[in-house]
Short mmCIF file of C-alpha atoms and ligand atoms in Angstrom, two decimals:
data_model
loop_
_atom_site.label_atom_id
_atom_site.label_comp_id
_atom_site.label_asym_id
_atom_site.label_seq_id
_atom_site.Cartn_x
_atom_site.Cartn_y
_atom_site.Cartn_z
CA UNK A 50 30.71 -5.30 -17.82
CA UNK A 51 27.11 -5.75 -16.71
CA UNK A 52 24.08 -5.33 -18.96
CA UNK A 53 22.48 -2.01 -19.05
CA UNK A 54 19.58 -1.54 -16.64
CA UNK A 55 16.09 -2.15 -18.14
CA UNK A 56 14.53 0.34 -15.76
CA UNK A 57 14.87 3.82 -14.21
CA UNK A 58 13.46 5.09 -10.91
CA UNK A 59 11.63 8.25 -10.91
CA UNK A 60 8.50 10.11 -9.81
CA UNK A 61 5.22 8.42 -10.68
CA UNK A 62 1.74 9.71 -11.31
CA UNK A 63 0.33 6.57 -9.53
CA UNK A 64 2.09 6.99 -6.28
CA UNK A 65 5.27 8.76 -5.04
CA UNK A 66 8.24 7.11 -6.84
CA UNK A 67 7.90 4.43 -9.57
CA UNK A 68 10.04 2.39 -11.86
CA UNK A 69 9.97 3.01 -15.61
CA UNK A 70 11.07 0.99 -18.56
CA UNK A 71 14.47 2.21 -19.89
CA UNK A 72 14.13 0.22 -23.08
CA UNK A 73 11.44 -1.45 -25.21
CA UNK A 74 10.88 -5.06 -23.94
CA UNK A 75 9.53 -8.38 -25.12
CA UNK A 76 6.99 -10.21 -22.87
CA UNK A 77 8.72 -12.39 -20.37
CA UNK A 78 11.79 -10.33 -19.95
CA UNK A 79 13.41 -10.53 -16.52
CA UNK A 80 13.70 -6.99 -15.47
CA UNK A 81 14.79 -6.68 -11.93
CA UNK A 82 15.19 -8.76 -8.83
CA UNK A 83 13.26 -7.97 -5.66
CA UNK A 84 15.96 -8.29 -3.09
CA UNK A 85 15.64 -8.11 0.63
CA UNK A 86 16.09 -9.66 4.08
CA UNK A 87 14.77 -13.24 4.42
CA UNK A 88 12.74 -13.37 7.55
CA UNK A 89 10.60 -15.98 9.37
CA UNK A 90 6.82 -15.78 9.26
CA UNK A 91 6.94 -14.96 12.93
CA UNK A 92 9.25 -11.92 12.40
CA UNK A 93 7.14 -10.95 9.32
CA UNK A 94 4.07 -10.92 11.48
CA UNK A 95 5.79 -8.71 14.05
CA UNK A 96 6.96 -6.25 11.39
CA UNK A 97 3.57 -6.29 9.83
CA UNK A 98 1.98 -5.13 13.18
CA UNK A 99 4.69 -2.54 13.59
CA UNK A 100 3.92 -1.22 10.12
CA UNK A 101 0.16 -1.10 10.90
CA UNK A 102 1.01 0.94 14.03
CA UNK A 103 3.18 3.27 12.01
CA UNK A 104 0.55 3.58 9.30
CA UNK A 105 -1.95 4.76 11.94
CA UNK A 106 0.31 7.47 12.97
CA UNK A 107 1.72 8.63 9.57
CA UNK A 108 -0.86 7.30 7.07
CA UNK A 109 1.89 5.73 5.17
CA UNK A 110 0.70 2.04 4.62
CA UNK A 111 3.66 1.01 2.40
CA UNK A 112 4.14 -2.80 2.61
CA UNK A 113 7.37 -4.15 1.30
CA UNK A 114 7.14 -7.76 2.70
CA UNK A 115 6.87 -10.40 0.01
CA UNK A 116 5.67 -13.99 0.62
CA UNK A 117 8.59 -16.33 -0.28
CA UNK A 118 7.16 -19.60 0.79
CA UNK A 119 5.30 -21.28 3.72
CA UNK A 120 8.23 -20.62 6.13
CA UNK A 121 9.85 -17.39 4.90
CA UNK A 122 9.02 -13.81 3.64
CA UNK A 123 11.23 -11.33 2.07
CA UNK A 124 11.41 -7.80 3.52
CA UNK A 125 12.45 -5.40 0.82
CA UNK A 126 12.04 -2.21 2.88
CA UNK A 127 15.80 -1.60 3.71
CA UNK A 128 18.78 -1.47 1.62
CA UNK A 129 19.26 -1.41 -2.19
CA UNK A 130 16.06 -2.68 -3.58
CA UNK A 131 14.90 -0.50 -6.45
CA UNK A 132 12.05 -3.03 -7.20
CA UNK A 133 10.32 -1.83 -4.15
CA UNK A 134 9.40 1.27 -6.00
CA UNK A 135 7.27 -0.65 -8.50
CA UNK A 136 3.71 0.37 -8.13
CA UNK A 137 0.59 -1.82 -8.02
CA UNK A 138 -1.82 -1.66 -10.88
CA UNK A 139 -5.14 -3.41 -11.59
CA UNK A 140 -3.94 -3.70 -15.13
CA UNK A 141 -0.20 -4.48 -14.75
CA UNK A 142 2.46 -4.94 -17.32
CA UNK A 143 4.66 -7.02 -15.08
CA UNK A 144 4.40 -10.04 -12.77
CA UNK A 145 6.47 -11.26 -9.91
CA UNK A 146 7.83 -14.86 -9.91
CA UNK A 147 9.58 -16.82 -7.24
CA UNK A 148 12.53 -18.90 -8.55
CA UNK A 149 14.56 -21.06 -6.17
CA UNK A 150 13.90 -18.72 -3.20
CA UNK A 151 14.44 -15.46 -5.06
CA UNK A 152 11.95 -13.08 -6.48
CA UNK A 153 12.05 -11.59 -9.96
CA UNK A 154 9.97 -9.10 -11.81
CA UNK A 155 9.16 -10.10 -15.45
CA UNK A 156 7.37 -8.22 -18.17
CA UNK A 157 3.91 -9.72 -18.72
CA UNK A 158 3.40 -8.07 -21.97
CA UNK A 159 5.42 -6.04 -24.51
CA UNK A 160 6.54 -2.73 -22.88
CA UNK A 161 7.59 0.42 -24.49
CA UNK A 162 10.47 2.55 -23.19
CA UNK A 163 9.15 5.11 -20.69
CA UNK A 164 6.13 3.03 -19.56
CA UNK A 165 5.72 2.76 -15.78
CA UNK A 166 6.33 -0.81 -14.70
CA UNK A 167 3.51 -2.20 -12.49
CA UNK A 168 2.47 -5.48 -11.01
CA UNK A 169 -0.42 -6.70 -8.87
CA UNK A 170 0.61 -6.79 -5.36
CA UNK A 171 -1.56 -9.73 -4.64
CA UNK A 172 -2.80 -8.48 -1.27
CA UNK A 173 -5.36 -10.43 0.84
CA UNK A 174 -8.91 -9.21 0.99
CA UNK A 175 -8.94 -8.71 4.74
CA UNK A 176 -7.20 -5.36 4.59
CA UNK A 177 -8.67 -3.99 1.38
CA UNK A 178 -9.87 -0.76 3.10
CA UNK A 179 -6.28 0.14 4.04
CA UNK A 180 -5.13 0.14 0.46
CA UNK A 181 -7.03 2.27 -1.97
CA UNK A 182 -5.78 1.94 -5.57
CA UNK A 183 -4.88 4.92 -7.63
CA UNK A 184 -3.65 3.05 -10.71
CA UNK A 185 -6.08 4.87 -13.03
CA UNK A 186 -6.50 1.84 -15.38
CA UNK A 187 -9.97 1.33 -16.93
CA UNK A 188 -10.62 -1.93 -14.88
CA UNK A 189 -9.46 -0.51 -11.61
CA UNK A 190 -11.36 -2.15 -8.72
CA UNK A 191 -10.47 0.77 -6.41
CA UNK A 192 -8.34 -1.12 -3.94
CA UNK A 193 -5.13 -2.97 -3.97
CA UNK A 194 -6.28 -6.63 -3.86
CA UNK A 195 -5.17 -9.81 -5.67
CA UNK A 196 -7.18 -10.41 -8.81
CA UNK A 197 -8.52 -13.73 -7.41
CA UNK A 198 -10.40 -11.65 -4.78
CA UNK A 199 -12.01 -9.26 -7.20
CA UNK A 200 -15.49 -10.81 -7.59
CA UNK A 201 -15.82 -10.84 -3.70
CA UNK A 202 -14.44 -7.32 -3.40
CA UNK A 203 -16.99 -6.10 -6.02
CA UNK A 204 -19.85 -7.73 -4.00
CA UNK A 205 -18.55 -5.98 -0.80
CA UNK A 206 -18.39 -2.70 -2.55
CA UNK A 207 -21.87 -3.09 -3.99
CA UNK A 208 -23.18 -3.77 -0.44
CA UNK A 209 -21.28 -0.71 0.86
CA UNK A 210 -22.74 1.43 -1.96
CA UNK A 211 -26.22 0.10 -1.22
CA UNK A 212 -26.02 0.77 2.48
CA UNK A 213 -24.56 4.20 1.80
CA UNK A 214 -27.46 5.04 -0.55
CA UNK A 215 -29.92 3.80 2.16
CA UNK A 216 -28.24 6.11 4.68
CA UNK A 217 -28.28 8.98 2.23
CA UNK A 218 -31.91 8.40 1.65
CA UNK A 219 -32.53 8.41 5.44
CA UNK A 220 -30.67 11.67 5.79
CA UNK A 221 -32.71 13.20 2.91
CA UNK A 222 -35.93 11.98 4.48
CA UNK A 223 -34.95 13.52 7.83
CA UNK A 224 -33.91 16.77 6.20
CA UNK A 225 -37.26 16.77 4.23
CA UNK A 226 -39.49 16.51 7.27
CA UNK A 227 -38.99 20.08 8.68
CA UNK A 228 -39.54 21.50 5.13
CA UNK A 229 -42.91 19.83 4.95
CA UNK A 230 -43.90 21.19 8.22
CA UNK A 231 -42.74 24.64 7.24
CA UNK A 232 -44.95 24.43 4.16
CA UNK A 233 -47.86 23.47 6.21
CA UNK A 234 -47.18 26.24 8.52
CA UNK A 235 -46.98 28.74 5.69
CA UNK A 236 -50.53 27.66 4.54
CA UNK A 237 -52.01 28.43 7.86
ZN1 ZN B 404 -6.36 0.05 -9.60
#
């Protein structure tokens, strides 16, 4: 007899399908293994490009490839891998660990039955624009990016906001000009 599952898969408010705690859990509980196909970095890169092409067509930018080590990645897109439904959060309650070539999802803190399980996907900064974050946590940075990149991302977002503000002011100035002219014309 196997132990009862610590999770259940159902619809999520964060994104499509999610995984939820089926029981209260202590921190550091091994919840589920992230299983998939072990592939070389070369194959991983090929699939990554394929996914990007698909994302351009369908808008679905789901990534299920996990970095295993310097030589191999794990593609969890196909087959029985409920862990692939775990959503990203900027304030996650779980963490992924690699143990002897296998990936396991552990609770990071105490979790209550019914809570949605999340972890930080640890994405690189170079594709941040493709992965907006909808986690809804108070500290959400707005994009799915590894926490180590947050300070840099915040600087980028600040620059973006500043240039957008400048652009808006420029547009406002352009729009204001005809109004001024009209007023002058009205005086005459
Ligand atoms: Zn977030």
